[in-house]
Every structure is written in structure tokens, then in C-alpha cells.
Amino acid sequence: MAKKLTDKVSWVGKVDWELTRFHGDEYSTHKGSSYNSYLVRDKKTALIDTVWQPFDKEFVARLKQDVDLKSIDYIVMNHNEIDHSGSLPELMREIPDTPIYCTANGQKIIQGHYHRPEWNFVTVKTGDTLDLGDSKLIFVEAPMLHWPDTMFTYLTGENILFSNDAFGQHYATESLYDDTVDQAELFTEALKYYANILTPFSKFVTRKIHEVLDLKLPLNLVCPSHGVIWRSHYAQIIEQYLKWADDYQENQVTLVYDTMWNSTRKMAEAIAAGIRDADPSIAVKLMNSAKEDKNDIISEVFRSRAILVGSPTINNGYLFSIGGMMEMIKGLKFKNKRAAAFGSYGWSGEVVKQLTEELNKAGFQIVNEGHRALWIPDEAELATCREYGKQFAESL
């Protein structure tokens, strides 16, 4: 069902309460998500973005209930990942000649996905406009936020920024707006979204936000493609993005570890106790990578000023879950964070050196050569681990 945002603009998207995984199995969505599509009706009518492919027939059927499809003059695609463009083929069966406005990269990506050369593409760049009558759409390219094709669209008169993935969250709500939901949940999901998706592109985030702010456009709503519409806290989420993009850290140390027979776990707990001994103001979090959600771990790494990564040595290397976490961490290109490694071993013990090398490759400043313990740590070894944690904290 369409939901009216202003006299001219309606939300025509899909709330997906059942979604638990996204980007294949790469992203956990504990709070579901939404695929936000917007219908702008002036003298001309524009549809901004569609919804994910599994809901294409539902999307088109519901859209028909709200508007004569043949009255849609323009389709604007801000970004063409399948969760946004997936309903295009179903929609274009109904209105095959409707022009699709997107960036040049957007056209390439749509063609790469759907292989429909006959579709009527109109490519746009920053500063181009589309006259709807009393209002205009102004296009602003935003490459790598978070794909090369991404753009923002601003609606004059209504003062709405359609920001696609920027300022989004995987967060299902029927009430749509930021001021109608639990604020702690909302900003937790917004941080998780930024940490897991936008972190590698932080320099582009900073540049693009300042570019848009410099335009001094009046703003009433920020309408992303996932999660809530920002009407009361849009200034706060923009400010938060600038903070998150600025090599973000809190006064936190996170220990990410896996363990076979609990030796590495015991080391982690003793190291954590040592950190608290040295500085009780530091928030210390322990996360078992084989048991905790990987995206929640990434959120805590994002918050942290430093991390410690631990694993026992197995087959001359580290455990599978730690390998997966290190690949994610490297890909996200965190900045301004320190790190060290630890782990238990039986007869070879090279994992600490290997993890230290991986952390260095991932861009972390290495605090020290790490710490390893032979077999199951006894009280003396646990005391050594605790002292190691204390020294680690004092070096930050």
C-alpha cells in the first residue's frame, strides 16, 4: 500500500520483516529491512527506484492500485544493485518505452544485469535536472557510495533528498519515520550498515556530503532506499556519517578469537582483565568468531581504537572463522586502529606471527609481536596474559 509522505510524494516500497540474510550470506539482518521506492506526482510523474527482485510482481501489482502505470513519465534509478533495480524487468513489461534516468555507469550495470538494449536510457550527471512541472529533480553523482553507478536525487519544492544506500539501515518498520522507532535500535543498525558496507569508501562519503551541503539546499526529508525516512534526525545522521567517515573510533578494545579446547578463550579473558586493570574506562568486548554474528563483530571492530585477534594453531595456520574475519577486516580497510595477535599452540605455534602479518596487511598499526601460550594455560600463564593485556592497554 502506498503511504503519502507529502502532497506530491508517496512511498511505494516493500517492508521485508522476514529477511535474515542479505548480499547472499554476507550481511545479517536481525531487524529485517525495507526496499524503499518513491512515486513523485507533479504535472509529470516520476518513479524513483524499485524493489528487490523477489517482490517484483507484488510491487507492480500494488503500484497499479495507486497509479495508472502509463501515467509514469520517468523512472529514476539512483543505484542498480538488484535490491533496487530488481523489479525493473517486470515494470518495463507494462511500460516498455518509459525513459530510465541513471548515470552512465548505471546504464552499463542495468544492461549487465538484464540485457535489454531496447530500453530507453537517459544518462545524467551532477547538475542535470528533470522538470516535473512545479518541481524539479536535481541529480548528483555519488560514485562508490557504494557502487560506481550511485547517485542522489533532490526534489525541489518538497526539499527531499533521495539518497539511495547512503543513510540507510537494514531495519523493518511499518511506521516509516526515524522519530517513530526505537532510537537505540535505529542508530545501532545505521552504524552496522556503515561499518559493514560503507567503511572502505569513507573518503568518498566525506567529499560527497560536503559537496551536497555546500549546495545549501533546503532539506525536509532524507529518503534512503533501506530503513527509515529521516524527518526529525536528518541533521544527526548526516553529522554521524561525517564522524564515522573520519577514521572513527571509540574508547574500546575488542578481542576477536576462536578456540578449540578453550585455551585461547582463557587467554582472551585474562588479556581482557589486564586491559581493565590498566584502564577501567576502556570498554572491552570479547567476541568468539565461531559463535558471534560476523557483521556484529565488524561493528565492534569499527567502534574500537584497537583490536586483538586470537586463534590456536591448527595445520600450521589459524582457525576457519578467524580466516573469514580477517578477510572481511582486510576488505573494509579500517584506518587509525591498532592491533596485536595472540593464541595457544601445541607443537608449532606460528599462528601469532601469521595473524600479525595479516593485521599489518589490513592497515592496522601493530602494537607488539603478540603473545602465545603452550598447551593449556596454567595460573602462571594466565597471570602473564593478564600482564600482557595491561601492557597492551598502556601502549594505546
PDB file of N, CA and C in Angstrom, residues 57-103:
ATOM      1  N   LYS A  57       6.571  -8.827  -8.852  1.00  0.00           N
ATOM      2  CA  LYS A  57       5.163  -8.902  -9.259  1.00  0.00           C
ATOM      3  C   LYS A  57       4.263  -8.207  -8.237  1.00  0.00           C
ATOM      4  N   GLU A  58       4.550  -8.419  -6.963  1.00  0.00           N
ATOM      5  CA  GLU A  58       3.799  -7.729  -5.910  1.00  0.00           C
ATOM      6  C   GLU A  58       3.960  -6.221  -6.041  1.00  0.00           C
ATOM      7  N   PHE A  59       5.174  -5.774  -6.298  1.00  0.00           N
ATOM      8  CA  PHE A  59       5.455  -4.344  -6.423  1.00  0.00           C
ATOM      9  C   PHE A  59       4.636  -3.726  -7.554  1.00  0.00           C
ATOM     10  N   VAL A  60       4.665  -4.355  -8.719  1.00  0.00           N
ATOM     11  CA  VAL A  60       3.955  -3.809  -9.868  1.00  0.00           C
ATOM     12  C   VAL A  60       2.448  -3.854  -9.644  1.00  0.00           C
ATOM     13  N   ALA A  61       1.950  -4.930  -9.053  1.00  0.00           N
ATOM     14  CA  ALA A  61       0.512  -5.034  -8.790  1.00  0.00           C
ATOM     15  C   ALA A  61       0.059  -3.946  -7.818  1.00  0.00           C
ATOM     16  N   ARG A  62       0.830  -3.693  -6.783  1.00  0.00           N
ATOM     17  CA  ARG A  62       0.454  -2.657  -5.822  1.00  0.00           C
ATOM     18  C   ARG A  62       0.577  -1.269  -6.431  1.00  0.00           C
ATOM     19  N   LEU A  63       1.591  -1.084  -7.279  1.00  0.00           N
ATOM     20  CA  LEU A  63       1.764   0.204  -7.940  1.00  0.00           C
ATOM     21  C   LEU A  63       0.555   0.516  -8.828  1.00  0.00           C
ATOM     22  N   LYS A  64       0.028  -0.516  -9.491  1.00  0.00           N
ATOM     23  CA  LYS A  64      -1.154  -0.338 -10.341  1.00  0.00           C
ATOM     24  C   LYS A  64      -2.360   0.143  -9.545  1.00  0.00           C
ATOM     25  N   GLN A  65      -2.429  -0.267  -8.285  1.00  0.00           N
ATOM     26  CA  GLN A  65      -3.552   0.163  -7.446  1.00  0.00           C
ATOM     27  C   GLN A  65      -3.469   1.651  -7.118  1.00  0.00           C
ATOM     28  N   ASP A  66      -2.271   2.196  -7.182  1.00  0.00           N
ATOM     29  CA  ASP A  66      -2.067   3.588  -6.770  1.00  0.00           C
ATOM     30  C   ASP A  66      -1.964   4.544  -7.948  1.00  0.00           C
ATOM     31  N   VAL A  67      -1.557   4.049  -9.102  1.00  0.00           N
ATOM     32  CA  VAL A  67      -1.331   4.934 -10.238  1.00  0.00           C
ATOM     33  C   VAL A  67      -1.493   4.140 -11.534  1.00  0.00           C
ATOM     34  N   ASP A  68      -2.002   4.793 -12.547  1.00  0.00           N
ATOM     35  CA  ASP A  68      -2.020   4.212 -13.884  1.00  0.00           C
ATOM     36  C   ASP A  68      -0.566   4.145 -14.355  1.00  0.00           C
ATOM     37  N   LEU A  69      -0.065   2.954 -14.581  1.00  0.00           N
ATOM     38  CA  LEU A  69       1.346   2.808 -14.928  1.00  0.00           C
ATOM     39  C   LEU A  69       1.724   3.634 -16.153  1.00  0.00           C
ATOM     40  N   LYS A  70       0.772   3.780 -17.085  1.00  0.00           N
ATOM     41  CA  LYS A  70       1.073   4.545 -18.294  1.00  0.00           C
ATOM     42  C   LYS A  70       1.217   6.036 -18.013  1.00  0.00           C
ATOM     43  N   SER A  71       0.818   6.461 -16.807  1.00  0.00           N
ATOM     44  CA  SER A  71       0.987   7.869 -16.445  1.00  0.00           C
ATOM     45  C   SER A  71       2.365   8.141 -15.851  1.00  0.00           C
ATOM     46  N   ILE A  72       3.172   7.089 -15.643  1.00  0.00           N
ATOM     47  CA  ILE A  72       4.542   7.283 -15.154  1.00  0.00           C
ATOM     48  C   ILE A  72       5.396   7.759 -16.325  1.00  0.00           C
ATOM     49  N   ASP A  73       5.861   9.002 -16.213  1.00  0.00           N
ATOM     50  CA  ASP A  73       6.620   9.604 -17.311  1.00  0.00           C
ATOM     51  C   ASP A  73       8.095   9.237 -17.281  1.00  0.00           C
ATOM     52  N   TYR A  74       8.629   9.045 -16.071  1.00  0.00           N
ATOM     53  CA  TYR A  74      10.063   8.812 -15.937  1.00  0.00           C
ATOM     54  C   TYR A  74      10.307   7.788 -14.827  1.00  0.00           C
ATOM     55  N   ILE A  75      11.351   6.981 -15.007  1.00  0.00           N
ATOM     56  CA  ILE A  75      11.863   6.111 -13.951  1.00  0.00           C
ATOM     57  C   ILE A  75      13.273   6.581 -13.635  1.00  0.00           C
ATOM     58  N   VAL A  76      13.531   6.852 -12.373  1.00  0.00           N
ATOM     59  CA  VAL A  76      14.855   7.292 -11.935  1.00  0.00           C
ATOM     60  C   VAL A  76      15.486   6.165 -11.132  1.00  0.00           C
ATOM     61  N   MET A  77      16.648   5.707 -11.562  1.00  0.00           N
ATOM     62  CA  MET A  77      17.352   4.648 -10.852  1.00  0.00           C
ATOM     63  C   MET A  77      18.632   5.236 -10.256  1.00  0.00           C
ATOM     64  N   ASN A  78      18.600   5.463  -8.943  1.00  0.00           N
ATOM     65  CA  ASN A  78      19.753   6.043  -8.258  1.00  0.00           C
ATOM     66  C   ASN A  78      20.912   5.063  -8.133  1.00  0.00           C
ATOM     67  N   HIS A  79      20.596   3.779  -8.123  1.00  0.00           N
ATOM     68  CA  HIS A  79      21.626   2.740  -7.943  1.00  0.00           C
ATOM     69  C   HIS A  79      20.992   1.443  -8.389  1.00  0.00           C
ATOM     70  N   ASN A  80      21.789   0.550  -8.994  1.00  0.00           N
ATOM     71  CA  ASN A  80      21.183  -0.538  -9.751  1.00  0.00           C
ATOM     72  C   ASN A  80      21.543  -1.932  -9.283  1.00  0.00           C
ATOM     73  N   GLU A  81      21.984  -2.035  -8.039  1.00  0.00           N
ATOM     74  CA  GLU A  81      22.070  -3.347  -7.419  1.00  0.00           C
ATOM     75  C   GLU A  81      20.673  -3.965  -7.435  1.00  0.00           C
ATOM     76  N   ILE A  82      20.586  -5.284  -7.410  1.00  0.00           N
ATOM     77  CA  ILE A  82      19.310  -5.949  -7.693  1.00  0.00           C
ATOM     78  C   ILE A  82      18.251  -5.671  -6.619  1.00  0.00           C
ATOM     79  N   ASP A  83      18.669  -5.293  -5.412  1.00  0.00           N
ATOM     80  CA  ASP A  83      17.669  -4.955  -4.401  1.00  0.00           C
ATOM     81  C   ASP A  83      16.958  -3.644  -4.730  1.00  0.00           C
ATOM     82  N   HIS A  84      17.505  -2.847  -5.663  1.00  0.00           N
ATOM     83  CA  HIS A  84      16.867  -1.601  -6.077  1.00  0.00           C
ATOM     84  C   HIS A  84      16.276  -1.700  -7.487  1.00  0.00           C
ATOM     85  N   SER A  85      16.964  -2.399  -8.360  1.00  0.00           N
ATOM     86  CA  SER A  85      16.531  -2.455  -9.762  1.00  0.00           C
ATOM     87  C   SER A  85      15.800  -3.746 -10.100  1.00  0.00           C
ATOM     88  N   GLY A  86      15.661  -4.641  -9.142  1.00  0.00           N
ATOM     89  CA  GLY A  86      15.169  -5.978  -9.444  1.00  0.00           C
ATOM     90  C   GLY A  86      13.779  -6.046 -10.039  1.00  0.00           C
ATOM     91  N   SER A  87      12.952  -5.034  -9.795  1.00  0.00           N
ATOM     92  CA  SER A  87      11.594  -5.039 -10.333  1.00  0.00           C
ATOM     93  C   SER A  87      11.480  -4.356 -11.687  1.00  0.00           C
ATOM     94  N   LEU A  88      12.597  -3.825 -12.188  1.00  0.00           N
ATOM     95  CA  LEU A  88      12.555  -3.135 -13.482  1.00  0.00           C
ATOM     96  C   LEU A  88      12.022  -4.023 -14.623  1.00  0.00           C
ATOM     97  N   PRO A  89      12.511  -5.254 -14.780  1.00  0.00           N
ATOM     98  CA  PRO A  89      12.008  -6.052 -15.904  1.00  0.00           C
ATOM     99  C   PRO A  89      10.490  -6.240 -15.858  1.00  0.00           C
ATOM    100  N   GLU A  90       9.950  -6.516 -14.681  1.00  0.00           N
ATOM    101  CA  GLU A  90       8.504  -6.694 -14.552  1.00  0.00           C
ATOM    102  C   GLU A  90       7.765  -5.394 -14.861  1.00  0.00           C
ATOM    103  N   LEU A  91       8.303  -4.268 -14.403  1.00  0.00           N
ATOM    104  CA  LEU A  91       7.672  -2.979 -14.659  1.00  0.00           C
ATOM    105  C   LEU A  91       7.757  -2.604 -16.135  1.00  0.00           C
ATOM    106  N   MET A  92       8.899  -2.863 -16.751  1.00  0.00           N
ATOM    107  CA  MET A  92       9.090  -2.470 -18.148  1.00  0.00           C
ATOM    108  C   MET A  92       8.256  -3.313 -19.114  1.00  0.00           C
ATOM    109  N   ARG A  93       7.813  -4.473 -18.667  1.00  0.00           N
ATOM    110  CA  ARG A  93       6.869  -5.232 -19.499  1.00  0.00           C
ATOM    111  C   ARG A  93       5.572  -4.456 -19.687  1.00  0.00           C
ATOM    112  N   GLU A  94       5.222  -3.676 -18.673  1.00  0.00           N
ATOM    113  CA  GLU A  94       3.991  -2.897 -18.707  1.00  0.00           C
ATOM    114  C   GLU A  94       4.169  -1.559 -19.420  1.00  0.00           C
ATOM    115  N   ILE A  95       5.331  -0.919 -19.221  1.00  0.00           N
ATOM    116  CA  ILE A  95       5.565   0.412 -19.800  1.00  0.00           C
ATOM    117  C   ILE A  95       6.946   0.426 -20.468  1.00  0.00           C
ATOM    118  N   PRO A  96       7.092  -0.299 -21.564  1.00  0.00           N
ATOM    119  CA  PRO A  96       8.420  -0.571 -22.130  1.00  0.00           C
ATOM    120  C   PRO A  96       9.147   0.649 -22.676  1.00  0.00           C
ATOM    121  N   ASP A  97       8.436   1.718 -22.996  1.00  0.00           N
ATOM    122  CA  ASP A  97       9.088   2.869 -23.600  1.00  0.00           C
ATOM    123  C   ASP A  97       9.430   3.970 -22.600  1.00  0.00           C
ATOM    124  N   THR A  98       9.115   3.781 -21.342  1.00  0.00           N
ATOM    125  CA  THR A  98       9.352   4.813 -20.344  1.00  0.00           C
ATOM    126  C   THR A  98      10.849   5.048 -20.174  1.00  0.00           C
ATOM    127  N   PRO A  99      11.297   6.295 -20.243  1.00  0.00           N
ATOM    128  CA  PRO A  99      12.737   6.555 -20.108  1.00  0.00           C
ATOM    129  C   PRO A  99      13.242   6.259 -18.702  1.00  0.00           C
ATOM    130  N   ILE A 100      14.432   5.685 -18.639  1.00  0.00           N
ATOM    131  CA  ILE A 100      15.095   5.356 -17.379  1.00  0.00           C
ATOM    132  C   ILE A 100      16.261   6.322 -17.204  1.00  0.00           C
ATOM    133  N   TYR A 101      16.209   7.142 -16.158  1.00  0.00           N
ATOM    134  CA  TYR A 101      17.260   8.116 -15.874  1.00  0.00           C
ATOM    135  C   TYR A 101      18.249   7.499 -14.881  1.00  0.00           C
ATOM    136  N   CYS A 102      19.516   7.490 -15.259  1.00  0.00           N
ATOM    137  CA  CYS A 102      20.558   6.907 -14.413  1.00  0.00           C
ATOM    138  C   CYS A 102      21.901   7.467 -14.861  1.00  0.00           C
ATOM    139  N   THR A 103      22.946   7.165 -14.134  1.00  0.00           N
ATOM    140  CA  THR A 103      24.283   7.563 -14.561  1.00  0.00           C
ATOM    141  C   THR A 103      24.746   6.660 -15.705  1.00  0.00           C
TER     142      THR A 103
END
